[in-house]
mmCIF file of N, CA and C in Angstrom:
data_model
loop_
_atom_site.group_PDB
_atom_site.id
_atom_site.type_symbol
_atom_site.label_atom_id
_atom_site.label_comp_id
_atom_site.label_asym_id
_atom_site.label_seq_id
_atom_site.Cartn_x
_atom_site.Cartn_y
_atom_site.Cartn_z
ATOM 1 N N UNK Z 1 122.501 111.213 75.483
ATOM 2 C CA UNK Z 1 121.303 110.386 75.575
ATOM 3 C C UNK Z 1 120.098 111.306 75.748
ATOM 4 N N UNK Z 2 119.069 111.166 74.925
ATOM 5 C CA UNK Z 2 117.900 112.045 75.036
ATOM 6 C C UNK Z 2 117.179 111.858 76.370
ATOM 7 N N UNK Z 3 116.589 112.953 76.828
ATOM 8 C CA UNK Z 3 115.866 112.946 78.099
ATOM 9 C C UNK Z 3 114.698 111.962 78.061
ATOM 10 N N UNK Z 4 114.023 111.884 76.940
ATOM 11 C CA UNK Z 4 112.865 111.000 76.795
ATOM 12 C C UNK Z 4 113.267 109.545 77.049
ATOM 13 N N UNK Z 5 114.409 109.150 76.539
ATOM 14 C CA UNK Z 5 114.883 107.779 76.734
ATOM 15 C C UNK Z 5 115.211 107.546 78.209
ATOM 16 N N UNK Z 6 115.825 108.536 78.844
ATOM 17 C CA UNK Z 6 116.143 108.423 80.268
ATOM 18 C C UNK Z 6 114.873 108.261 81.096
ATOM 19 N N UNK Z 7 113.855 109.035 80.774
ATOM 20 C CA UNK Z 7 112.600 108.951 81.513
ATOM 21 C C UNK Z 7 111.958 107.579 81.354
ATOM 22 N N UNK Z 8 112.029 107.025 80.145
ATOM 23 C CA UNK Z 8 111.488 105.684 79.924
ATOM 24 C C UNK Z 8 112.246 104.651 80.752
ATOM 25 N N UNK Z 9 113.560 104.808 80.820
ATOM 26 C CA UNK Z 9 114.369 103.871 81.606
ATOM 27 C C UNK Z 9 114.048 103.991 83.097
ATOM 28 N N UNK Z 10 113.891 105.217 83.569
ATOM 29 C CA UNK Z 10 113.554 105.439 84.976
ATOM 30 C C UNK Z 10 112.184 104.835 85.274
ATOM 31 N N UNK Z 11 111.236 105.059 84.385
ATOM 32 C CA UNK Z 11 109.889 104.515 84.573
ATOM 33 C C UNK Z 11 109.934 102.990 84.646
ATOM 34 N N UNK Z 12 110.691 102.366 83.735
ATOM 35 C CA UNK Z 12 110.797 100.906 83.725
ATOM 36 C C UNK Z 12 111.475 100.403 84.997
ATOM 37 N N UNK Z 13 112.502 101.104 85.453
ATOM 38 C CA UNK Z 13 113.202 100.716 86.676
ATOM 39 C C UNK Z 13 112.264 100.803 87.880
ATOM 40 N N UNK Z 14 111.507 101.896 87.978
ATOM 41 C CA UNK Z 14 110.560 102.057 89.085
ATOM 42 C C UNK Z 14 109.492 100.970 89.060
ATOM 43 N N UNK Z 15 109.019 100.632 87.885
ATOM 44 C CA UNK Z 15 108.016 99.579 87.755
ATOM 45 C C UNK Z 15 108.581 98.238 88.222
ATOM 46 N N UNK Z 16 109.797 97.932 87.809
ATOM 47 C CA UNK Z 16 110.441 96.673 88.201
ATOM 48 C C UNK Z 16 110.650 96.603 89.705
ATOM 49 N N UNK Z 17 111.145 97.697 90.286
ATOM 50 C CA UNK Z 17 111.399 97.740 91.726
ATOM 51 C C UNK Z 17 110.093 97.613 92.502
ATOM 52 N N UNK Z 18 109.050 98.331 92.088
ATOM 53 C CA UNK Z 18 107.782 98.277 92.819
ATOM 54 C C UNK Z 18 107.140 96.898 92.710
ATOM 55 N N UNK Z 19 107.277 96.229 91.565
ATOM 56 C CA UNK Z 19 106.739 94.872 91.428
ATOM 57 C C UNK Z 19 107.492 93.897 92.328
ATOM 58 N N UNK Z 20 108.814 94.046 92.401
ATOM 59 C CA UNK Z 20 109.616 93.174 93.265
ATOM 60 C C UNK Z 20 109.266 93.413 94.729
ATOM 61 N N UNK Z 21 109.075 94.670 95.075
ATOM 62 C CA UNK Z 21 108.732 94.996 96.465
ATOM 63 C C UNK Z 21 107.351 94.437 96.829
ATOM 64 N N UNK Z 22 106.407 94.545 95.904
ATOM 65 C CA UNK Z 22 105.069 94.007 96.135
ATOM 66 C C UNK Z 22 105.131 92.492 96.336
ATOM 67 N N UNK Z 23 105.919 91.811 95.528
ATOM 68 C CA UNK Z 23 106.051 90.357 95.656
ATOM 69 C C UNK Z 23 106.648 89.983 97.005
ATOM 70 N N UNK Z 24 107.660 90.730 97.454
ATOM 71 C CA UNK Z 24 108.276 90.405 98.747
ATOM 72 C C UNK Z 24 107.324 90.724 99.894
ATOM 73 N N UNK Z 25 106.526 91.782 99.760
ATOM 74 C CA UNK Z 25 105.548 92.127 100.793
ATOM 75 C C UNK Z 25 104.480 91.043 100.885
ATOM 76 N N UNK Z 26 104.013 90.574 99.727
ATOM 77 C CA UNK Z 26 103.000 89.519 99.720
ATOM 78 C C UNK Z 26 103.514 88.259 100.401
ATOM 79 N N UNK Z 27 104.756 87.877 100.125
ATOM 80 C CA UNK Z 27 105.276 86.663 100.743
ATOM 81 C C UNK Z 27 105.498 86.864 102.238
ATOM 82 N N UNK Z 28 105.843 88.066 102.661
ATOM 83 C CA UNK Z 28 106.052 88.355 104.078
ATOM 84 C C UNK Z 28 104.766 88.150 104.866
ATOM 85 N N UNK Z 29 103.641 88.577 104.317
ATOM 86 C CA UNK Z 29 102.358 88.509 105.019
ATOM 87 C C UNK Z 29 101.569 87.237 104.708
ATOM 88 N N UNK Z 30 102.069 86.380 103.844
ATOM 89 C CA UNK Z 30 101.284 85.224 103.401
ATOM 90 C C UNK Z 30 100.949 84.248 104.527
ATOM 91 N N UNK Z 31 101.740 84.210 105.596
ATOM 92 C CA UNK Z 31 101.482 83.275 106.696
ATOM 93 C C UNK Z 31 100.699 83.898 107.846
ATOM 94 N N UNK Z 32 100.322 85.168 107.705
ATOM 95 C CA UNK Z 32 99.566 85.835 108.764
ATOM 96 C C UNK Z 32 98.084 85.533 108.573
ATOM 97 N N UNK Z 33 97.452 85.053 109.641
ATOM 98 C CA UNK Z 33 96.036 84.693 109.580
ATOM 99 C C UNK Z 33 95.162 85.948 109.508
ATOM 100 N N UNK Z 34 94.104 85.880 108.717
ATOM 101 C CA UNK Z 34 93.176 86.998 108.575
ATOM 102 C C UNK Z 34 92.431 87.220 109.887
ATOM 103 N N UNK Z 35 92.342 88.468 110.303
ATOM 104 C CA UNK Z 35 91.621 88.804 111.528
ATOM 105 C C UNK Z 35 90.123 88.856 111.284
ATOM 106 N N UNK Z 36 89.350 89.083 112.341
ATOM 107 C CA UNK Z 36 87.892 89.156 112.181
ATOM 108 C C UNK Z 36 87.496 90.417 111.417
ATOM 109 N N UNK Z 37 86.339 90.411 110.776
ATOM 110 C CA UNK Z 37 85.895 91.609 110.054
ATOM 111 C C UNK Z 37 85.686 92.778 111.011
ATOM 112 N N UNK Z 38 85.933 93.963 110.527
ATOM 113 C CA UNK Z 38 85.788 95.178 111.333
ATOM 114 C C UNK Z 38 84.303 95.489 111.501
ATOM 115 N N UNK Z 39 83.806 95.553 112.750
ATOM 116 C CA UNK Z 39 82.370 95.789 112.955
ATOM 117 C C UNK Z 39 81.920 97.174 112.505
ATOM 118 N N UNK Z 40 82.789 98.160 112.585
ATOM 119 C CA UNK Z 40 82.412 99.520 112.171
ATOM 120 C C UNK Z 40 82.275 99.581 110.655
ATOM 121 N N UNK Z 41 83.246 99.024 109.944
ATOM 122 C CA UNK Z 41 83.158 99.016 108.484
ATOM 123 C C UNK Z 41 82.023 98.109 108.016
ATOM 124 N N UNK Z 42 81.637 97.145 108.848
ATOM 125 C CA UNK Z 42 80.522 96.263 108.517
ATOM 126 C C UNK Z 42 79.211 97.015 108.377
ATOM 127 N N UNK Z 43 79.066 98.120 109.099
ATOM 128 C CA UNK Z 43 77.852 98.942 108.993
ATOM 129 C C UNK Z 43 77.738 99.491 107.573
ATOM 130 N N UNK Z 44 78.847 99.968 107.032
ATOM 131 C CA UNK Z 44 78.848 100.503 105.665
ATOM 132 C C UNK Z 44 78.601 99.388 104.657
ATOM 133 N N UNK Z 45 79.200 98.222 104.884
ATOM 134 C CA UNK Z 45 78.975 97.094 103.974
ATOM 135 C C UNK Z 45 77.502 96.680 103.975
ATOM 136 N N UNK Z 46 76.887 96.656 105.146
ATOM 137 C CA UNK Z 46 75.457 96.321 105.236
ATOM 138 C C UNK Z 46 74.617 97.362 104.502
ATOM 139 N N UNK Z 47 74.999 98.632 104.613
ATOM 140 C CA UNK Z 47 74.297 99.709 103.911
ATOM 141 C C UNK Z 47 74.359 99.479 102.398
ATOM 142 N N UNK Z 48 75.521 99.119 101.902
ATOM 143 C CA UNK Z 48 75.685 98.898 100.461
ATOM 144 C C UNK Z 48 74.828 97.731 99.968
ATOM 145 N N UNK Z 49 74.681 96.697 100.795
ATOM 146 C CA UNK Z 49 73.897 95.514 100.399
ATOM 147 C C UNK Z 49 72.392 95.746 100.481
ATOM 148 N N UNK Z 50 71.960 96.691 101.295
ATOM 149 C CA UNK Z 50 70.529 96.928 101.526
ATOM 150 C C UNK Z 50 69.904 97.609 100.310
ATOM 151 N N UNK Z 51 68.798 97.067 99.834
ATOM 152 C CA UNK Z 51 68.140 97.645 98.652
ATOM 153 C C UNK Z 51 66.998 98.595 99.011
ATOM 154 N N UNK Z 52 66.737 98.801 100.291
ATOM 155 C CA UNK Z 52 65.652 99.684 100.726
ATOM 156 C C UNK Z 52 65.948 101.124 100.289
ATOM 157 N N UNK Z 53 65.037 101.761 99.537
ATOM 158 C CA UNK Z 53 65.290 103.133 99.075
ATOM 159 C C UNK Z 53 65.295 104.158 100.214
ATOM 160 N N UNK Z 54 64.774 103.788 101.376
ATOM 161 C CA UNK Z 54 64.732 104.715 102.512
ATOM 162 C C UNK Z 54 65.890 104.495 103.483
ATOM 163 N N UNK Z 55 66.869 103.700 103.074
ATOM 164 C CA UNK Z 55 67.982 103.399 103.974
ATOM 165 C C UNK Z 55 68.799 104.657 104.270
ATOM 166 N N UNK Z 56 69.476 104.648 105.409
ATOM 167 C CA UNK Z 56 70.329 105.762 105.827
ATOM 168 C C UNK Z 56 71.684 105.183 106.193
ATOM 169 N N UNK Z 57 72.744 105.765 105.657
ATOM 170 C CA UNK Z 57 74.093 105.290 105.953
ATOM 171 C C UNK Z 57 74.561 105.887 107.272
ATOM 172 N N UNK Z 58 74.676 105.050 108.301
ATOM 173 C CA UNK Z 58 75.164 105.494 109.604
ATOM 174 C C UNK Z 58 76.580 104.990 109.852
ATOM 175 N N UNK Z 59 77.284 104.712 108.773
ATOM 176 C CA UNK Z 59 78.658 104.228 108.885
ATOM 177 C C UNK Z 59 79.635 105.365 109.127
ATOM 178 N N UNK Z 60 80.903 105.057 108.909
ATOM 179 C CA UNK Z 60 81.980 106.008 109.153
ATOM 180 C C UNK Z 60 81.883 107.184 108.192
ATOM 181 N N UNK Z 61 82.142 108.376 108.694
ATOM 182 C CA UNK Z 61 82.151 109.566 107.860
ATOM 183 C C UNK Z 61 81.151 110.594 108.340
ATOM 184 N N UNK Z 62 81.053 111.672 107.619
ATOM 185 C CA UNK Z 62 80.129 112.750 107.974
ATOM 186 C C UNK Z 62 78.760 112.457 107.373
ATOM 187 N N UNK Z 63 77.722 112.748 108.137
ATOM 188 C CA UNK Z 63 76.364 112.598 107.627
ATOM 189 C C UNK Z 63 76.025 113.826 106.795
ATOM 190 N N UNK Z 64 75.302 113.621 105.708
ATOM 191 C CA UNK Z 64 74.940 114.707 104.798
ATOM 192 C C UNK Z 64 73.451 114.654 104.497
ATOM 193 N N UNK Z 65 72.878 115.845 104.273
ATOM 194 C CA UNK Z 65 71.476 115.913 103.862
ATOM 195 C C UNK Z 65 71.384 115.523 102.386
ATOM 196 N N UNK Z 66 70.162 115.460 101.869
ATOM 197 C CA UNK Z 66 69.984 115.164 100.448
ATOM 198 C C UNK Z 66 70.616 116.232 99.568
ATOM 199 N N UNK Z 67 70.799 117.420 100.134
ATOM 200 C CA UNK Z 67 71.422 118.519 99.389
ATOM 201 C C UNK Z 67 72.946 118.500 99.530
ATOM 202 N N UNK Z 68 73.471 117.545 100.274
ATOM 203 C CA UNK Z 68 74.920 117.441 100.447
ATOM 204 C C UNK Z 68 75.481 118.287 101.576
ATOM 205 N N UNK Z 69 74.601 118.901 102.355
ATOM 206 C CA UNK Z 69 75.057 119.740 103.469
ATOM 207 C C UNK Z 69 75.264 118.877 104.711
ATOM 208 N N UNK Z 70 76.213 119.275 105.584
ATOM 209 C CA UNK Z 70 76.436 118.492 106.809
ATOM 210 C C UNK Z 70 75.158 118.375 107.629
ATOM 211 N N UNK Z 71 74.908 117.178 108.144
ATOM 212 C CA UNK Z 71 73.734 116.916 108.959
ATOM 213 C C UNK Z 71 74.209 116.484 110.338
ATOM 214 N N UNK Z 72 73.843 117.251 111.363
ATOM 215 C CA UNK Z 72 74.248 116.937 112.731
ATOM 216 C C UNK Z 72 73.046 116.351 113.457
ATOM 217 N N UNK Z 73 73.228 115.167 114.018
ATOM 218 C CA UNK Z 73 72.146 114.506 114.747
ATOM 219 C C UNK Z 73 71.737 115.346 115.953
ATOM 220 N N UNK Z 74 70.452 115.316 116.287
ATOM 221 C CA UNK Z 74 69.939 116.081 117.432
ATOM 222 C C UNK Z 74 70.650 115.689 118.724
ATOM 223 N N UNK Z 75 70.926 114.410 118.892
ATOM 224 C CA UNK Z 75 71.619 113.957 120.107
ATOM 225 C C UNK Z 75 73.008 114.578 120.205
ATOM 226 N N UNK Z 76 73.676 114.744 119.083
ATOM 227 C CA UNK Z 76 75.008 115.357 119.072
ATOM 228 C C UNK Z 76 74.896 116.841 119.407
ATOM 229 N N UNK Z 77 73.892 117.509 118.852
ATOM 230 C CA UNK Z 77 73.685 118.929 119.168
ATOM 231 C C UNK Z 77 73.446 119.125 120.660
ATOM 232 N N UNK Z 78 72.645 118.226 121.247
ATOM 233 C CA UNK Z 78 72.317 118.330 122.670
ATOM 234 C C UNK Z 78 73.571 118.157 123.531
ATOM 235 N N UNK Z 79 74.366 117.151 123.232
ATOM 236 C CA UNK Z 79 75.601 116.924 123.994
ATOM 237 C C UNK Z 79 76.559 118.098 123.814
ATOM 238 N N UNK Z 80 76.658 118.614 122.612
ATOM 239 C CA UNK Z 80 77.532 119.759 122.343
ATOM 240 C C UNK Z 80 77.105 120.958 123.192
ATOM 241 N N UNK Z 81 75.791 121.206 123.273
ATOM 242 C CA UNK Z 81 75.284 122.323 124.075
ATOM 243 C C UNK Z 81 75.585 122.106 125.557
ATOM 244 N N UNK Z 82 75.326 120.898 126.059
ATOM 245 C CA UNK Z 82 75.602 120.595 127.468
ATOM 246 C C UNK Z 82 77.082 120.808 127.772
ATOM 247 N N UNK Z 83 77.929 120.336 126.900
ATOM 248 C CA UNK Z 83 79.374 120.459 127.097
ATOM 249 C C UNK Z 83 79.808 121.925 127.091
ATOM 250 N N UNK Z 84 79.315 122.696 126.122
ATOM 251 C CA UNK Z 84 79.669 124.123 126.053
ATOM 252 C C UNK Z 84 79.142 124.887 127.262
ATOM 253 N N UNK Z 85 77.914 124.590 127.668
ATOM 254 C CA UNK Z 85 77.362 125.244 128.864
ATOM 255 C C UNK Z 85 78.234 124.951 130.077
ATOM 256 N N UNK Z 86 78.681 123.721 130.199
ATOM 257 C CA UNK Z 86 79.528 123.330 131.322
ATOM 258 C C UNK Z 86 80.859 124.091 131.282
ATOM 259 N N UNK Z 87 81.461 124.184 130.106
ATOM 260 C CA UNK Z 87 82.770 124.843 129.985
ATOM 261 C C UNK Z 87 82.705 126.340 130.262
ATOM 262 N N UNK Z 88 81.667 126.988 129.749
ATOM 263 C CA UNK Z 88 81.627 128.449 129.801
ATOM 264 C C UNK Z 88 80.785 129.015 130.939
ATOM 265 N N UNK Z 89 80.150 128.182 131.718
ATOM 266 C CA UNK Z 89 79.323 128.668 132.827
ATOM 267 C C UNK Z 89 79.831 128.157 134.172
ATOM 268 N N UNK Z 90 81.119 128.085 134.315
ATOM 269 C CA UNK Z 90 81.704 127.626 135.588
ATOM 270 C C UNK Z 90 81.689 128.739 136.598
#
């Protein structure tokens, strides 16, 4: 039996199994009530909906400058300095 035919059969088998598994997973969770929206992810959703060209995304993830470089908030820098001073100046 050619290898190409075997690969096609394996691919079809995997597709069938994954579709069956997806169907059983969907039925397993179908009676579970939807929870409330995530407030943290809601910040990002609000950012996406906002049409203001001056908007700033303060959602989950790293903040970046317009050049794509990491941007650290001044408040974070201050806390980092206080923490390091405390650790190394005992």
